[in-house]
PDB file of C-alpha atoms in Angstrom:
ATOM      1  CA  MET T  27      34.107 115.511 -76.952  1.00  0.00           C
ATOM      2  CA  GLN T  28      36.332 113.815 -74.411  1.00  0.00           C
ATOM      3  CA  ALA T  29      39.353 115.574 -72.811  1.00  0.00           C
ATOM      4  CA  PRO T  30      42.767 114.190 -73.708  1.00  0.00           C
ATOM      5  CA  HIS T  31      44.193 111.651 -71.294  1.00  0.00           C
ATOM      6  CA  HIS T  32      47.007 113.908 -69.991  1.00  0.00           C
ATOM      7  CA  ALA T  33      44.531 116.722 -69.249  1.00  0.00           C
ATOM      8  CA  VAL T  34      42.423 114.346 -67.156  1.00  0.00           C
ATOM      9  CA  ARG T  35      45.495 113.217 -65.206  1.00  0.00           C
ATOM     10  CA  LEU T  36      46.588 116.832 -64.597  1.00  0.00           C
ATOM     11  CA  THR T  37      43.123 117.768 -63.306  1.00  0.00           C
ATOM     12  CA  ALA T  38      43.131 114.797 -60.949  1.00  0.00           C
ATOM     13  CA  LEU T  39      46.615 115.734 -59.667  1.00  0.00           C
ATOM     14  CA  VAL T  40      45.521 119.325 -58.947  1.00  0.00           C
ATOM     15  CA  ARG T  41      42.454 118.120 -57.029  1.00  0.00           C
ATOM     16  CA  ARG T  42      44.497 115.704 -54.878  1.00  0.00           C
ATOM     17  CA  HIS T  43      47.361 118.195 -54.161  1.00  0.00           C
ATOM     18  CA  PRO T  44      46.023 121.784 -54.119  1.00  0.00           C
ATOM     19  CA  VAL T  45      49.051 123.131 -52.212  1.00  0.00           C
ATOM     20  CA  LEU T  46      51.459 121.665 -54.784  1.00  0.00           C
ATOM     21  CA  SER T  47      49.554 123.150 -57.712  1.00  0.00           C
ATOM     22  CA  GLY T  48      49.274 126.541 -55.972  1.00  0.00           C
ATOM     23  CA  SER T  49      53.028 126.533 -55.322  1.00  0.00           C
ATOM     24  CA  ALA T  50      53.751 125.671 -58.956  1.00  0.00           C
ATOM     25  CA  GLY T  51      51.524 128.533 -60.068  1.00  0.00           C
ATOM     26  CA  ALA T  52      53.280 130.959 -57.700  1.00  0.00           C
ATOM     27  CA  VAL T  53      56.698 129.848 -58.980  1.00  0.00           C
ATOM     28  CA  ALA T  54      55.535 130.361 -62.578  1.00  0.00           C
ATOM     29  CA  VAL T  55      54.360 133.908 -61.776  1.00  0.00           C
ATOM     30  CA  LEU T  56      57.625 134.658 -59.933  1.00  0.00           C
ATOM     31  CA  VAL T  57      59.710 133.439 -62.892  1.00  0.00           C
ATOM     32  CA  ALA T  58      57.667 135.592 -65.285  1.00  0.00           C
ATOM     33  CA  VAL T  59      58.143 138.683 -63.086  1.00  0.00           C
ATOM     34  CA  LEU T  60      61.893 138.060 -62.783  1.00  0.00           C
ATOM     35  CA  LEU T  61      62.218 137.666 -66.536  1.00  0.00           C
ATOM     36  CA  VAL T  62      60.452 140.962 -67.139  1.00  0.00           C
ATOM     37  CA  VAL T  63      62.514 142.791 -64.513  1.00  0.00           C
ATOM     38  CA  PHE T  64      65.969 141.426 -65.261  1.00  0.00           C
ATOM     39  CA  LEU T  65      66.023 140.781 -69.004  1.00  0.00           C
ATOM     40  CA  PRO T  66      67.314 143.675 -71.101  1.00  0.00           C
ATOM     41  CA  ASP T  67      64.587 145.834 -72.550  1.00  0.00           C
ATOM     42  CA  GLY T  68      66.400 146.357 -75.842  1.00  0.00           C
ATOM     43  CA  SER T  69      67.778 149.768 -74.907  1.00  0.00           C
ATOM     44  CA  SER T  70      71.305 148.354 -75.030  1.00  0.00           C
ATOM     45  CA  ALA T  71      70.704 146.953 -78.502  1.00  0.00           C
ATOM     46  CA  PRO T  72      73.022 148.355 -81.174  1.00  0.00           C
ATOM     47  CA  LYS T  73      71.768 151.496 -82.798  1.00  0.00           C
ATOM     48  CA  ALA T  74      71.988 152.211 -86.495  1.00  0.00           C
ATOM     49  CA  ALA T  75      74.529 154.855 -87.390  1.00  0.00           C
ATOM     50  CA  ASN T  76      73.901 157.486 -90.032  1.00  0.00           C
ATOM     51  CA  VAL T  77      76.692 156.933 -92.546  1.00  0.00           C
ATOM     52  CA  SER T  78      75.243 159.178 -95.234  1.00  0.00           C
ATOM     53  CA  ARG T  79      77.732 161.955 -94.443  1.00  0.00           C
ATOM     54  CA  ASN T  80      80.756 159.662 -94.585  1.00  0.00           C
ATOM     55  CA  LEU T  81      83.295 160.093 -97.346  1.00  0.00           C
ATOM     56  CA  ARG T  82      82.397 157.604-100.086  1.00  0.00           C
ATOM     57  CA  ALA T  83      85.466 156.025-101.690  1.00  0.00           C
ATOM     58  CA  CYS T  84      84.935 153.650-104.599  1.00  0.00           C
ATOM     59  CA  LEU T  85      87.261 151.181-106.265  1.00  0.00           C
ATOM     60  CA  LEU T  86      86.848 150.161-109.865  1.00  0.00           C
ATOM     61  CA  ASP T  87      87.967 146.581-109.438  1.00  0.00           C
ATOM     62  CA  SER T  88      90.191 144.963-112.023  1.00  0.00           C
ATOM     63  CA  PRO T  89      88.851 142.085-114.058  1.00  0.00           C
ATOM     64  CA  ALA T  90      89.720 138.585-112.882  1.00  0.00           C
ATOM     65  CA  GLY T  91      93.184 137.607-114.009  1.00  0.00           C
ATOM     66  CA  ALA T  92      94.320 141.171-114.777  1.00  0.00           C
ATOM     67  CA  THR T  93      98.010 141.895-114.398  1.00  0.00           C
ATOM     68  CA  ASP T  94      97.158 144.582-111.847  1.00  0.00           C
ATOM     69  CA  ALA T  95      94.971 142.299-109.681  1.00  0.00           C
ATOM     70  CA  ALA T  96      97.492 142.286-106.789  1.00  0.00           C
ATOM     71  CA  LEU T  97      97.628 146.077-106.920  1.00  0.00           C
ATOM     72  CA  ALA T  98      93.813 146.208-106.844  1.00  0.00           C
ATOM     73  CA  ARG T  99      93.766 143.931-103.773  1.00  0.00           C
ATOM     74  CA  ALA T 100      96.281 146.183-102.015  1.00  0.00           C
ATOM     75  CA  THR T 101      94.191 149.246-102.911  1.00  0.00           C
ATOM     76  CA  TRP T 102      91.066 147.601-101.515  1.00  0.00           C
ATOM     77  CA  GLN T 103      92.941 146.665 -98.344  1.00  0.00           C
ATOM     78  CA  GLY T 104      93.929 150.330 -97.853  1.00  0.00           C
ATOM     79  CA  MET T 105      90.356 151.468 -98.490  1.00  0.00           C
ATOM     80  CA  ARG T 106      89.012 148.998 -95.933  1.00  0.00           C
ATOM     81  CA  ALA T 107      91.588 150.186 -93.392  1.00  0.00           C
ATOM     82  CA  ALA T 108      90.378 153.761 -93.944  1.00  0.00           C
ATOM     83  CA  ALA T 109      86.777 152.584 -93.558  1.00  0.00           C
ATOM     84  CA  ASP T 110      87.618 151.076 -90.165  1.00  0.00           C
ATOM     85  CA  THR T 111      87.683 154.644 -88.806  1.00  0.00           C
ATOM     86  CA  GLY T 112      83.911 154.787 -89.241  1.00  0.00           C
ATOM     87  CA  LYS T 113      84.180 157.955 -91.331  1.00  0.00           C
ATOM     88  CA  VAL T 114      84.560 156.313 -94.742  1.00  0.00           C
ATOM     89  CA  ASN T 115      82.239 154.160 -96.812  1.00  0.00           C
ATOM     90  CA  ALA T 116      84.412 151.981 -99.049  1.00  0.00           C
ATOM     91  CA  GLU T 117      82.665 150.459-102.042  1.00  0.00           C
ATOM     92  CA  ARG T 118      83.832 148.198-104.808  1.00  0.00           C
ATOM     93  CA  PHE T 119      82.531 148.209-108.367  1.00  0.00           C
ATOM     94  CA  PRO T 120      83.539 145.385-110.682  1.00  0.00           C
ATOM     95  CA  ASP T 121      84.987 146.477-113.986  1.00  0.00           C
ATOM     96  CA  PRO T 122      85.032 143.534-116.398  1.00  0.00           C
ATOM     97  CA  THR T 123      87.399 145.284-118.822  1.00  0.00           C
ATOM     98  CA  ILE T 124      90.484 147.442-118.860  1.00  0.00           C
ATOM     99  CA  ASP T 125      89.897 148.641-122.423  1.00  0.00           C
ATOM    100  CA  ALA T 126      89.605 152.443-122.157  1.00  0.00           C
ATOM    101  CA  LYS T 127      86.503 152.782-124.313  1.00  0.00           C
ATOM    102  CA  ALA T 128      84.687 149.862-122.661  1.00  0.00           C
ATOM    103  CA  ALA T 129      85.756 150.905-119.139  1.00  0.00           C
ATOM    104  CA  LEU T 130      84.473 154.491-119.417  1.00  0.00           C
ATOM    105  CA  PRO T 131      80.825 153.593-118.585  1.00  0.00           C
ATOM    106  CA  TYR T 132      82.014 151.889-115.384  1.00  0.00           C
ATOM    107  CA  VAL T 133      84.018 154.950-114.355  1.00  0.00           C
ATOM    108  CA  ASN T 134      81.007 157.163-115.122  1.00  0.00           C
ATOM    109  CA  GLY T 135      78.831 154.796-113.085  1.00  0.00           C
ATOM    110  CA  ALA T 136      81.018 155.433-110.046  1.00  0.00           C
ATOM    111  CA  VAL T 137      80.586 159.179-110.644  1.00  0.00           C
ATOM    112  CA  GLN T 138      76.805 158.700-110.748  1.00  0.00           C
ATOM    113  CA  HIS T 139      76.953 156.827-107.425  1.00  0.00           C
ATOM    114  CA  ARG T 140      78.361 160.057-105.954  1.00  0.00           C
ATOM    115  CA  CYS T 141      81.678 158.571-104.936  1.00  0.00           C
ATOM    116  CA  ARG T 142      83.809 161.410-103.606  1.00  0.00           C
ATOM    117  CA  LEU T 143      87.019 159.510-104.404  1.00  0.00           C
ATOM    118  CA  ILE T 144      87.181 157.065-107.290  1.00  0.00           C
ATOM    119  CA  PHE T 145      90.146 154.715-107.350  1.00  0.00           C
ATOM    120  CA  ALA T 146      91.132 153.054-110.622  1.00  0.00           C
ATOM    121  CA  VAL T 147      94.017 150.616-110.766  1.00  0.00           C
ATOM    122  CA  GLY T 148      96.619 150.123-113.471  1.00  0.00           C
ATOM    123  CA  THR T 149      97.745 151.676-116.720  1.00  0.00           C
ATOM    124  CA  GLY T 150      94.799 150.137-118.565  1.00  0.00           C
ATOM    125  CA  MET T 151      92.412 152.363-116.601  1.00  0.00           C
ATOM    126  CA  ARG T 152      94.309 155.609-117.229  1.00  0.00           C
ATOM    127  CA  ALA T 153      92.587 156.691-120.464  1.00  0.00           C
ATOM    128  CA  ALA T 154      89.065 156.032-119.150  1.00  0.00           C
ATOM    129  CA  THR T 155      89.853 157.776-115.852  1.00  0.00           C
ATOM    130  CA  GLU T 156      91.310 160.816-117.606  1.00  0.00           C
ATOM    131  CA  ALA T 157      88.297 161.026-119.948  1.00  0.00           C
ATOM    132  CA  ALA T 158      85.927 160.876-116.961  1.00  0.00           C
ATOM    133  CA  ALA T 159      88.014 163.518-115.140  1.00  0.00           C
ATOM    134  CA  LYS T 160      87.786 165.818-118.160  1.00  0.00           C
ATOM    135  CA  ALA T 161      83.982 165.419-118.288  1.00  0.00           C
ATOM    136  CA  ASN T 162      83.609 165.751-114.476  1.00  0.00           C
ATOM    137  CA  PRO T 163      86.048 168.448-113.330  1.00  0.00           C
ATOM    138  CA  HIS T 164      84.719 168.526-109.740  1.00  0.00           C
ATOM    139  CA  GLN T 165      85.184 164.775-109.224  1.00  0.00           C
ATOM    140  CA  ARG T 166      88.316 163.399-107.499  1.00  0.00           C
ATOM    141  CA  PHE T 167      89.995 160.432-109.181  1.00  0.00           C
ATOM    142  CA  VAL T 168      92.980 158.425-107.978  1.00  0.00           C
ATOM    143  CA  LEU T 169      95.038 156.266-110.323  1.00  0.00           C
ATOM    144  CA  VAL T 170      96.989 153.546-108.557  1.00  0.00           C
ATOM    145  CA  GLY T 171      99.949 152.161-110.462  1.00  0.00           C
ATOM    146  CA  ALA T 172      99.724 154.595-113.379  1.00  0.00           C
ATOM    147  CA  THR T 173     100.752 158.160-114.102  1.00  0.00           C
ATOM    148  CA  SER T 174      98.631 161.125-115.096  1.00  0.00           C
ATOM    149  CA  SER T 175      99.012 164.868-115.325  1.00  0.00           C
ATOM    150  CA  ARG T 176      95.267 165.473-115.744  1.00  0.00           C
ATOM    151  CA  PRO T 177      93.759 167.931-113.223  1.00  0.00           C
ATOM    152  CA  GLY T 178      91.497 166.110-110.776  1.00  0.00           C
ATOM    153  CA  VAL T 179      93.486 162.881-111.064  1.00  0.00           C
ATOM    154  CA  SER T 180      95.856 162.038-108.216  1.00  0.00           C
ATOM    155  CA  VAL T 181      98.414 159.268-108.500  1.00  0.00           C
ATOM    156  CA  ILE T 182      99.612 156.591-106.099  1.00  0.00           C
ATOM    157  CA  THR T 183     102.577 154.639-107.418  1.00  0.00           C
ATOM    158  CA  PRO T 184     103.750 151.318-106.028  1.00  0.00           C
ATOM    159  CA  SER T 185     106.987 151.595-104.106  1.00  0.00           C
ATOM    160  CA  ASN T 186     109.550 149.075-102.996  1.00  0.00           C
ATOM    161  CA  GLY T 187     107.388 148.346 -99.968  1.00  0.00           C
ATOM    162  CA  GLY T 188     105.118 146.029-101.965  1.00  0.00           C
ATOM    163  CA  PRO T 189     101.355 145.634-101.490  1.00  0.00           C
ATOM    164  CA  GLY T 190     101.481 146.673 -97.834  1.00  0.00           C
ATOM    165  CA  ALA T 191     103.005 150.019 -98.772  1.00  0.00           C
ATOM    166  CA  VAL T 192     100.355 150.588-101.449  1.00  0.00           C
ATOM    167  CA  ALA T 193      97.598 149.811 -98.940  1.00  0.00           C
ATOM    168  CA  ASP T 194      99.159 152.240 -96.465  1.00  0.00           C
ATOM    169  CA  HIS T 195      99.453 155.010 -99.111  1.00  0.00           C
ATOM    170  CA  VAL T 196      95.799 154.523-100.057  1.00  0.00           C
ATOM    171  CA  ARG T 197      94.694 154.676 -96.406  1.00  0.00           C
ATOM    172  CA  GLN T 198      96.753 157.821 -95.818  1.00  0.00           C
ATOM    173  CA  PHE T 199      95.415 159.461 -98.977  1.00  0.00           C
ATOM    174  CA  ILE T 200      91.821 158.828 -97.915  1.00  0.00           C
ATOM    175  CA  SER T 201      92.503 159.991 -94.353  1.00  0.00           C
ATOM    176  CA  ALA T 202      93.903 163.265 -95.721  1.00  0.00           C
ATOM    177  CA  GLN T 203      90.540 163.894 -97.452  1.00  0.00           C
ATOM    178  CA  LEU T 204      88.519 163.707 -94.225  1.00  0.00           C
TER     179      LEU T 204
END
């Protein structure tokens, strides 16, 4: 088998100019050593944080087009602001219905996910949230935009401050639980 044409030319070049080829080899070794010495060894790479002990706050998200969708967005904004502290895991669970009977499995699903705080938005979620609170007396629920006198259910009502005020109330409520 015959060597490729470029290999033959390289061999001929090395034989005619041994100093040049030796210098090129030395430069290649020097570059390799410098790369090993000066490139980061990965010790400055980001490390994974253990978030398992963080407070888990969950939002039962309103269905698309719900009248309380703006209130749900403001609630999520407040939850994300609380999560920016690094001490809160904010999660969102879609709830395709606001019918109390149909919504109850979604509320119970958030309980099963071990959410320490479960936020539900709007008057349509009140009955399902209160039923879940009755069945799970040690679980904390927060109704946003609805009223409740059920033990274990806290209430955040919209004020004249609009969505920004709701988001701030949600963030403050979560921060108070830390």
